[in-house]
CSV table of C-alpha atoms in Angstrom, one decimal:
chain,number,residue,atom,x,y,z
A,154,ALA,CA,133.8,-113.6,150.5
A,155,GLY,CA,137.1,-112.4,151.9
A,156,ALA,CA,139.5,-113.9,154.4
A,157,LYS,CA,138.1,-112.5,157.6
A,158,GLU,CA,135.0,-111.4,159.4
A,159,LYS,CA,134.1,-107.8,158.5
A,160,GLU,CA,131.4,-105.3,159.5
A,161,TYR,CA,131.1,-103.9,155.9
A,162,LEU,CA,130.9,-105.8,152.6
A,163,ALA,CA,131.3,-109.1,154.4
A,164,ASP,CA,130.3,-111.0,151.3
A,165,LYS,CA,132.9,-109.3,149.1
A,166,ILE,CA,136.6,-109.5,148.7
A,167,THR,CA,137.7,-106.0,149.5
A,168,GLY,CA,141.0,-104.3,148.6
A,169,ILE,CA,142.9,-101.0,148.7
A,170,ARG,CA,145.5,-99.7,146.4
A,171,PRO,CA,147.1,-96.4,147.4
A,172,ASN,CA,149.2,-94.5,144.8
A,173,TRP,CA,152.4,-95.4,146.6
A,174,GLY,CA,154.5,-93.1,144.5
A,175,LYS,CA,152.5,-89.9,144.9
A,176,LEU,CA,151.0,-89.9,148.4
A,177,ASP,CA,152.2,-87.5,151.1
A,178,GLY,CA,154.5,-85.6,148.7
A,179,GLY,CA,156.0,-88.7,147.1
A,180,ILE,CA,157.8,-89.9,150.2
A,181,GLY,CA,157.8,-93.4,148.8
A,182,TYR,CA,156.9,-97.0,149.6
A,183,ALA,CA,159.2,-97.5,152.6
A,184,ALA,CA,157.9,-94.4,154.5
A,185,LEU,CA,154.3,-95.1,153.6
A,186,ILE,CA,154.5,-98.7,154.7
A,187,ALA,CA,156.0,-97.6,158.0
A,188,GLN,CA,153.3,-95.0,158.5
A,189,MET,CA,150.6,-97.6,157.7
A,190,VAL,CA,152.0,-100.1,160.2
A,191,GLU,CA,152.9,-97.6,163.0
A,192,ASN,CA,149.6,-95.6,162.9
A,193,VAL,CA,146.8,-98.2,162.7
A,194,ASP,CA,144.7,-95.9,164.9
A,195,GLU,CA,144.4,-93.6,161.8
A,196,TRP,CA,142.6,-96.3,159.7
A,197,PRO,CA,140.9,-98.8,162.0
A,198,VAL,CA,137.7,-99.2,160.0
A,199,VAL,CA,139.6,-99.7,156.7
A,200,LEU,CA,142.0,-102.1,158.3
A,201,ALA,CA,139.2,-104.2,159.8
A,202,ASN,CA,137.4,-104.4,156.5
A,203,THR,CA,140.2,-104.9,154.0
A,204,ASP,CA,140.9,-108.3,152.6
A,205,PHE,CA,143.9,-107.4,150.4
A,206,LEU,CA,146.5,-104.7,149.9
A,207,SER,CA,147.7,-104.0,146.4
A,208,VAL,CA,151.3,-103.1,145.6
A,209,GLN,CA,153.5,-102.8,142.5
A,210,ALA,CA,156.0,-105.6,141.8
A,211,SER,CA,158.8,-103.0,141.6
A,212,ILE,CA,159.0,-102.8,145.4
A,213,PHE,CA,160.7,-106.2,145.4
A,214,TRP,CA,163.6,-105.1,143.3
A,215,GLN,CA,166.8,-105.1,145.3
A,216,ASP,CA,167.9,-101.7,144.0
A,217,ALA,CA,166.7,-98.1,144.0
A,218,ARG,CA,163.4,-99.1,142.6
A,219,GLY,CA,162.5,-101.4,145.5
A,220,VAL,CA,162.5,-101.1,149.3
A,221,ASP,CA,164.9,-102.5,151.8
A,222,ASP,CA,164.7,-105.9,153.5
A,223,GLU,CA,163.6,-104.4,156.8
A,224,THR,CA,160.5,-102.7,155.2
A,225,LEU,CA,159.5,-105.8,153.3
A,226,THR,CA,159.8,-107.9,156.5
A,227,LEU,CA,157.7,-105.2,158.3
A,228,LEU,CA,155.1,-105.5,155.5
A,229,ALA,CA,155.0,-109.3,155.5
A,230,ASN,CA,154.5,-109.4,159.3
A,231,PHE,CA,151.9,-106.7,159.3
A,232,VAL,CA,149.6,-108.2,156.6
A,233,ALA,CA,149.9,-111.7,158.1
A,234,SER,CA,149.1,-110.5,161.6
A,235,ASN,CA,146.1,-108.6,160.4
A,236,ASN,CA,144.7,-111.3,158.1
A,237,ILE,CA,145.3,-109.2,155.0
A,238,GLN,CA,146.5,-110.8,151.7
A,239,LEU,CA,148.9,-109.2,149.3
A,240,GLU,CA,148.2,-108.4,145.7
A,241,VAL,CA,151.0,-107.6,143.3
A,242,ILE,CA,150.6,-105.6,140.1
A,243,ALA,CA,152.8,-107.1,137.3
A,244,GLY,CA,153.3,-107.1,133.6
A,245,GLY,CA,153.3,-110.7,132.5
A,246,THR,CA,153.1,-110.2,128.7
A,247,SER,CA,156.6,-110.2,127.2
A,248,SER,CA,158.8,-113.2,126.8
A,249,GLY,CA,160.7,-113.9,130.1
A,250,ALA,CA,158.3,-111.7,132.2
A,251,ALA,CA,157.6,-114.6,134.5
A,252,ALA,CA,161.3,-115.3,135.1
A,253,VAL,CA,161.7,-111.6,136.1
A,254,ASP,CA,158.7,-111.7,138.4
A,255,ILE,CA,159.8,-114.9,140.0
A,256,GLN,CA,163.1,-113.3,140.9
A,257,ARG,CA,161.3,-110.4,142.4
A,258,PHE,CA,158.7,-112.4,144.3
A,259,GLN,CA,161.3,-114.8,145.7
A,260,ARG,CA,163.0,-112.0,147.6
A,261,TYR,CA,159.7,-111.3,149.4
A,262,TYR,CA,159.2,-115.0,150.1
A,263,ASP,CA,162.7,-115.3,151.5
A,264,LEU,CA,161.8,-112.6,154.0
A,265,GLY,CA,158.8,-114.5,155.2
A,266,GLY,CA,156.1,-113.0,153.0
A,267,THR,CA,153.6,-114.6,150.7
A,268,ILE,CA,151.6,-113.4,147.7
A,269,HIS,CA,148.0,-114.3,147.4
A,270,GLN,CA,147.2,-112.8,143.9
A,271,VAL,CA,148.7,-111.1,140.9
A,272,GLN,CA,147.0,-108.6,138.7
A,273,LEU,CA,148.3,-108.4,135.1
A,274,ASP,CA,147.8,-104.8,134.1
A,275,GLY,CA,146.0,-104.5,130.8
A,276,PRO,CA,148.1,-107.2,129.1
A,277,PHE,CA,146.1,-107.4,125.8
A,278,GLN,CA,146.1,-103.7,124.9
A,279,LYS,CA,149.7,-103.1,126.2
A,280,THR,CA,151.1,-106.0,124.3
A,281,TYR,CA,149.3,-105.2,121.1
A,282,MET,CA,150.3,-101.6,121.2
A,283,SER,CA,154.0,-102.4,121.8
A,284,THR,CA,154.4,-105.5,119.6
A,285,GLY,CA,151.4,-105.7,117.2
A,286,GLN,CA,150.9,-109.3,118.0
A,287,THR,CA,147.7,-111.2,117.2
A,288,VAL,CA,145.1,-112.2,119.7
A,289,ASP,CA,146.4,-115.8,119.6
A,290,GLN,CA,150.0,-114.8,120.2
A,291,ILE,CA,149.1,-112.5,123.1
A,292,ALA,CA,146.8,-115.1,124.7
A,293,THR,CA,149.6,-117.7,124.4
A,294,GLY,CA,152.1,-115.4,126.1
A,295,ILE,CA,149.7,-114.7,129.0
A,296,ALA,CA,148.9,-118.4,129.4
A,297,ASN,CA,152.6,-119.2,129.4
A,298,TYR,CA,153.0,-116.6,132.2
A,299,PHE,CA,150.4,-118.4,134.3
A,300,THR,CA,152.1,-121.7,133.8
A,301,ASP,CA,155.6,-120.4,134.6
A,302,ILE,CA,154.4,-118.7,137.8
A,303,HIS,CA,152.4,-121.7,138.9
A,304,ASN,CA,155.3,-124.0,138.4
A,305,VAL,CA,157.0,-122.1,141.2
A,306,TYR,CA,154.1,-120.7,143.2
A,307,PRO,CA,151.1,-123.0,142.6
A,308,ASP,CA,149.0,-121.1,145.2
A,309,ILE,CA,149.3,-117.6,143.6
A,310,LYS,CA,146.0,-116.6,141.9
A,311,ILE,CA,146.2,-114.5,138.8
A,312,GLY,CA,143.7,-112.0,137.4
A,313,ILE,CA,143.8,-109.4,134.7
A,314,SER,CA,142.5,-105.8,134.2
A,315,CYS,CA,140.5,-104.9,131.1
A,316,SER,CA,139.2,-101.4,131.4
A,317,GLY,CA,137.3,-99.1,129.0
A,318,VAL,CA,133.7,-100.1,128.8
A,319,LYS,CA,133.0,-97.0,126.7
A,320,PHE,CA,135.6,-98.0,124.1
A,321,TRP,CA,137.3,-101.4,124.2
A,322,TRP,CA,134.5,-103.8,125.1
A,323,PHE,CA,132.3,-102.6,122.3
A,324,GLY,CA,134.7,-101.5,119.6
A,325,MET,CA,133.7,-97.8,119.7
A,326,ALA,CA,135.0,-95.7,116.8
A,327,GLY,CA,138.5,-94.2,117.2
A,328,LYS,CA,139.6,-96.6,119.9
A,329,ALA,CA,139.9,-99.9,118.0
A,330,SER,CA,143.7,-99.5,117.5
A,331,ILE,CA,144.5,-100.5,121.1
A,332,LEU,CA,143.3,-104.1,120.5
A,333,PRO,CA,144.2,-106.5,117.6
A,334,PRO,CA,142.0,-106.2,114.5
A,335,GLU,CA,140.4,-109.6,115.1
A,336,CYS,CA,138.5,-108.0,118.0
A,337,GLY,CA,136.3,-106.1,115.5
A,338,THR,CA,133.4,-104.4,117.1
A,339,VAL,CA,133.3,-106.8,120.0
A,340,GLY,CA,136.6,-105.9,121.7
A,341,TYR,CA,137.8,-107.7,124.8
A,342,PRO,CA,135.6,-110.8,124.8
A,343,VAL,CA,137.5,-112.0,121.7
A,344,CYS,CA,140.8,-111.8,123.6
A,345,LEU,CA,139.3,-113.3,126.8
A,346,ASP,CA,137.8,-116.2,124.9
A,347,ALA,CA,141.2,-117.0,123.4
A,348,LEU,CA,142.9,-116.8,126.8
A,349,LYS,CA,140.3,-119.1,128.4
A,350,GLU,CA,140.9,-121.7,125.7
A,351,LYS,CA,144.6,-121.6,126.3
A,352,LEU,CA,144.2,-121.8,130.1
A,353,ASP,CA,141.7,-124.6,129.9
A,354,ALA,CA,144.2,-126.6,127.8
A,355,ALA,CA,146.9,-126.0,130.4
A,356,GLY,CA,144.6,-126.9,133.3
A,357,ASP,CA,144.8,-123.4,134.6
A,358,GLU,CA,142.2,-120.7,135.2
A,359,LEU,CA,141.7,-116.9,135.5
A,360,TYR,CA,141.0,-115.8,139.0
A,361,PHE,CA,139.4,-112.4,138.4
A,362,LEU,CA,138.7,-109.9,135.7
A,363,ARG,CA,139.0,-106.2,136.9
A,364,HIS,CA,137.4,-103.2,135.4
A,365,ALA,CA,137.5,-99.5,136.1
A,366,SER,CA,134.6,-98.0,138.1
A,367,ILE,CA,131.3,-97.0,136.5
A,368,ALA,CA,131.8,-94.4,133.8
A,369,ALA,CA,129.5,-91.5,133.2
A,370,ASN,CA,127.1,-91.7,130.2
A,371,VAL,CA,127.4,-95.4,129.7
A,372,SER,CA,124.3,-97.5,129.5
A,373,PRO,CA,123.8,-99.9,132.5
A,374,ALA,CA,123.1,-102.5,129.8
A,375,ARG,CA,126.7,-102.6,128.9
A,376,TYR,CA,127.9,-103.3,132.4
A,377,LEU,CA,125.3,-106.0,132.8
A,378,VAL,CA,126.5,-107.6,129.6
A,379,ILE,CA,130.1,-107.6,130.9
A,380,GLN,CA,129.0,-108.8,134.3
A,381,ASP,CA,127.1,-111.7,132.9
A,382,TYR,CA,130.0,-112.6,130.6
A,383,VAL,CA,132.5,-112.6,133.4
A,384,LYS,CA,130.4,-114.6,135.8
A,385,SER,CA,129.3,-117.1,133.2
A,386,ASN,CA,133.0,-118.0,132.8
A,387,GLY,CA,133.4,-118.6,136.5
A,388,TRP,CA,135.7,-115.6,137.1
A,389,LEU,CA,135.4,-113.2,140.0
A,390,TRP,CA,134.2,-109.7,138.8
A,391,SER,CA,136.4,-107.0,140.3
A,392,MET,CA,135.9,-103.3,140.0
A,393,GLN,CA,138.1,-100.4,140.7
A,394,TYR,CA,136.6,-97.5,142.7
A,395,LYS,CA,138.5,-94.4,141.7
A,396,SER,CA,137.9,-90.9,140.3
A,397,GLY,CA,139.7,-88.7,137.9
A,398,GLY,CA,143.4,-87.9,138.5
A,399,ASN,CA,143.2,-84.2,137.7
A,400,HIS,CA,140.8,-83.4,140.6
A,401,THR,CA,141.4,-81.7,143.9
A,402,ASP,CA,141.2,-84.0,146.9
A,403,GLN,CA,137.7,-82.8,147.7
A,404,ARG,CA,136.5,-83.2,144.1
A,405,TYR,CA,138.1,-86.6,143.9
A,406,TYR,CA,136.2,-87.7,147.0
A,407,GLU,CA,132.9,-86.2,145.9
A,408,THR,CA,133.0,-87.7,142.4
A,409,LEU,CA,134.0,-91.1,143.8
A,410,MET,CA,131.1,-91.1,146.2
A,411,ASP,CA,128.6,-89.8,143.6
A,412,SER,CA,129.6,-92.7,141.4
A,413,LEU,CA,128.3,-95.2,143.9
A,414,HIS,CA,124.8,-94.1,143.2
A,415,ASP,CA,125.0,-94.3,139.4
A,416,GLU,CA,122.3,-96.2,137.6
A,417,PRO,CA,124.2,-99.3,136.7
A,418,TYR,CA,124.5,-100.2,140.4
A,419,ILE,CA,120.7,-99.7,140.8
A,420,VAL,CA,119.8,-102.2,138.0
A,421,GLY,CA,122.0,-104.9,139.3
A,422,VAL,CA,125.7,-104.4,138.6
A,423,ASP,CA,127.5,-105.8,141.7
A,424,CYS,CA,131.1,-106.9,141.7
A,425,ASP,CA,132.6,-109.7,143.8
A,426,MET,CA,135.9,-107.9,144.5
A,427,PRO,CA,135.8,-104.1,145.0
A,428,ILE,CA,139.1,-102.3,145.3
A,429,VAL,CA,139.5,-98.6,146.3
A,430,GLN,CA,142.3,-96.8,144.5
A,431,SER,CA,143.9,-93.4,144.4
A,432,TRP,CA,144.6,-92.2,140.9
A,433,MET,CA,147.5,-90.1,139.6
A,434,ALA,CA,148.4,-87.6,142.4
A,435,VAL,CA,145.1,-87.6,144.3
A,436,PRO,CA,144.2,-87.9,147.1
A,437,THR,CA,147.4,-86.3,148.2
A,438,THR,CA,147.2,-87.6,151.9
A,439,PHE,CA,147.4,-91.2,152.9
A,440,LEU,CA,146.2,-91.8,156.5
A,441,GLY,CA,143.4,-90.3,158.6
A,442,GLU,CA,140.2,-92.1,157.7
A,443,ASP,CA,138.2,-89.5,159.6
A,444,ASP,CA,140.0,-86.6,158.1
A,445,PRO,CA,138.2,-85.2,155.0
A,446,TYR,CA,139.4,-86.4,151.6
A,447,THR,CA,142.4,-88.5,152.5
A,448,PHE,CA,142.9,-91.8,150.8
A,449,MET,CA,141.8,-93.8,153.8
A,450,ASN,CA,138.8,-91.5,154.2
A,451,CYS,CA,137.8,-92.4,150.6
A,452,ALA,CA,138.3,-96.1,151.3
A,453,LYS,CA,136.3,-96.1,154.6
A,454,ASP,CA,133.4,-94.2,153.1
A,455,VAL,CA,133.3,-96.4,149.9
A,456,PHE,CA,133.2,-99.5,152.1
A,457,ILE,CA,130.4,-98.1,154.3
A,458,THR,CA,128.3,-96.6,151.5
A,459,LYS,CA,128.6,-99.5,149.1
A,460,ASP,CA,127.7,-101.9,151.9
A,461,GLY,CA,124.6,-99.8,152.5
A,462,ILE,CA,123.6,-99.8,148.9
A,463,THR,CA,124.3,-103.5,148.3
A,464,ASN,CA,122.3,-104.5,151.3
A,465,SER,CA,119.5,-101.9,151.1
A,466,VAL,CA,116.0,-102.2,149.9
A,467,VAL,CA,115.9,-98.6,148.9
A,468,TYR,CA,116.3,-99.3,145.2
A,469,GLU,CA,114.1,-102.4,145.1
A,470,ASP,CA,111.0,-100.8,143.6
A,471,GLU,CA,109.1,-100.9,140.4
A,472,ASP,CA,111.3,-98.2,138.8
A,473,PHE,CA,114.6,-100.0,139.3
A,474,PRO,CA,114.1,-103.8,139.7
A,475,THR,CA,117.2,-105.8,140.0
A,476,THR,CA,115.8,-108.8,138.1
A,477,ASN,CA,113.9,-109.6,134.9
A,478,TRP,CA,115.8,-107.3,132.5
A,479,THR,CA,116.5,-108.1,128.9
A,480,PHE,CA,118.5,-106.5,126.1
A,481,THR,CA,117.3,-105.2,122.7
A,482,GLY,CA,119.5,-106.3,119.9
A,483,ASP,CA,123.0,-107.9,119.9
A,484,PRO,CA,124.6,-107.1,123.3
A,485,TRP,CA,128.0,-106.6,121.9
A,486,THR,CA,127.2,-104.1,119.2
A,487,GLN,CA,128.3,-100.5,119.8
A,488,THR,CA,124.7,-99.3,119.2
A,489,ASN,CA,123.2,-101.3,122.0
A,490,ASN,CA,122.2,-98.8,124.7
A,491,ASN,CA,118.7,-100.3,125.5
A,492,LEU,CA,117.7,-102.1,128.6
A,493,GLU,CA,114.1,-103.4,128.8
A,494,ILE,CA,112.6,-104.1,132.2
A,495,ASP,CA,109.9,-106.7,132.4
């Protein structure tokens, strides 16, 4: 569970990640952080039920890409006083990436802040697409990042994102080029098995694996395969709750809320670490959790609705049992769409 007592999703580690660069007409990090801190009355439910706030590592640059010392100090004091942890989105794949991130992180630490966790953003596919490295080479680079960061900040936890259940976990046709050829029709597990081996050898471990929210027209069997794989390795299973970036605010909200009732959740897909995100340019407005279709309105309603679904007995009937399911065939083949209920 998260770091504080919560009314909603008390057994989950809950997070929010606004699109800091797009919200409120693109006014930027400094202005949005000030809004967030100075107007807590516009997001009381979200604030009380959020365990971590996610930001890009670029805010720590001491140039035009980052924010000023005063704003970072404001952020550090605010999250500490509200028992919220900070997550930072970083790269962590190229040689020297850890040294760059350490330089950025240290500025925040010098101002009194701390970082609880880092998410490496799609390191396998991004590294392969930019360098053509093998699975072993990419896994070695990621493991080296863990070691270098933990040599300076031993308490920072590190997870990675691996999205694309329709394509990159099951080697769907036409998408294999974003992962090394060794992944074959299996996809990400080949990469993750290699990374786990490297981390085990270094005495380190992956904190969480994050995936995009439930996609339409994907068998719940596939999500259950991934969930079992993640949890069998002892990692936290994190899921992004977001909608398409080309929607209106209203459509974004409606699609996001509809996704919470999709079949995979009914048959037992249940992550440990949900994070609500805006995507691309929507929602366009940041605060006002009771105002329709704002970012905070999305976050509040996801927390409340997901809490109701997770703790409800509505779906525990003979049509959608949450236990005693089995697969037909090899779970990692792209043709596996069958879920048998005992």
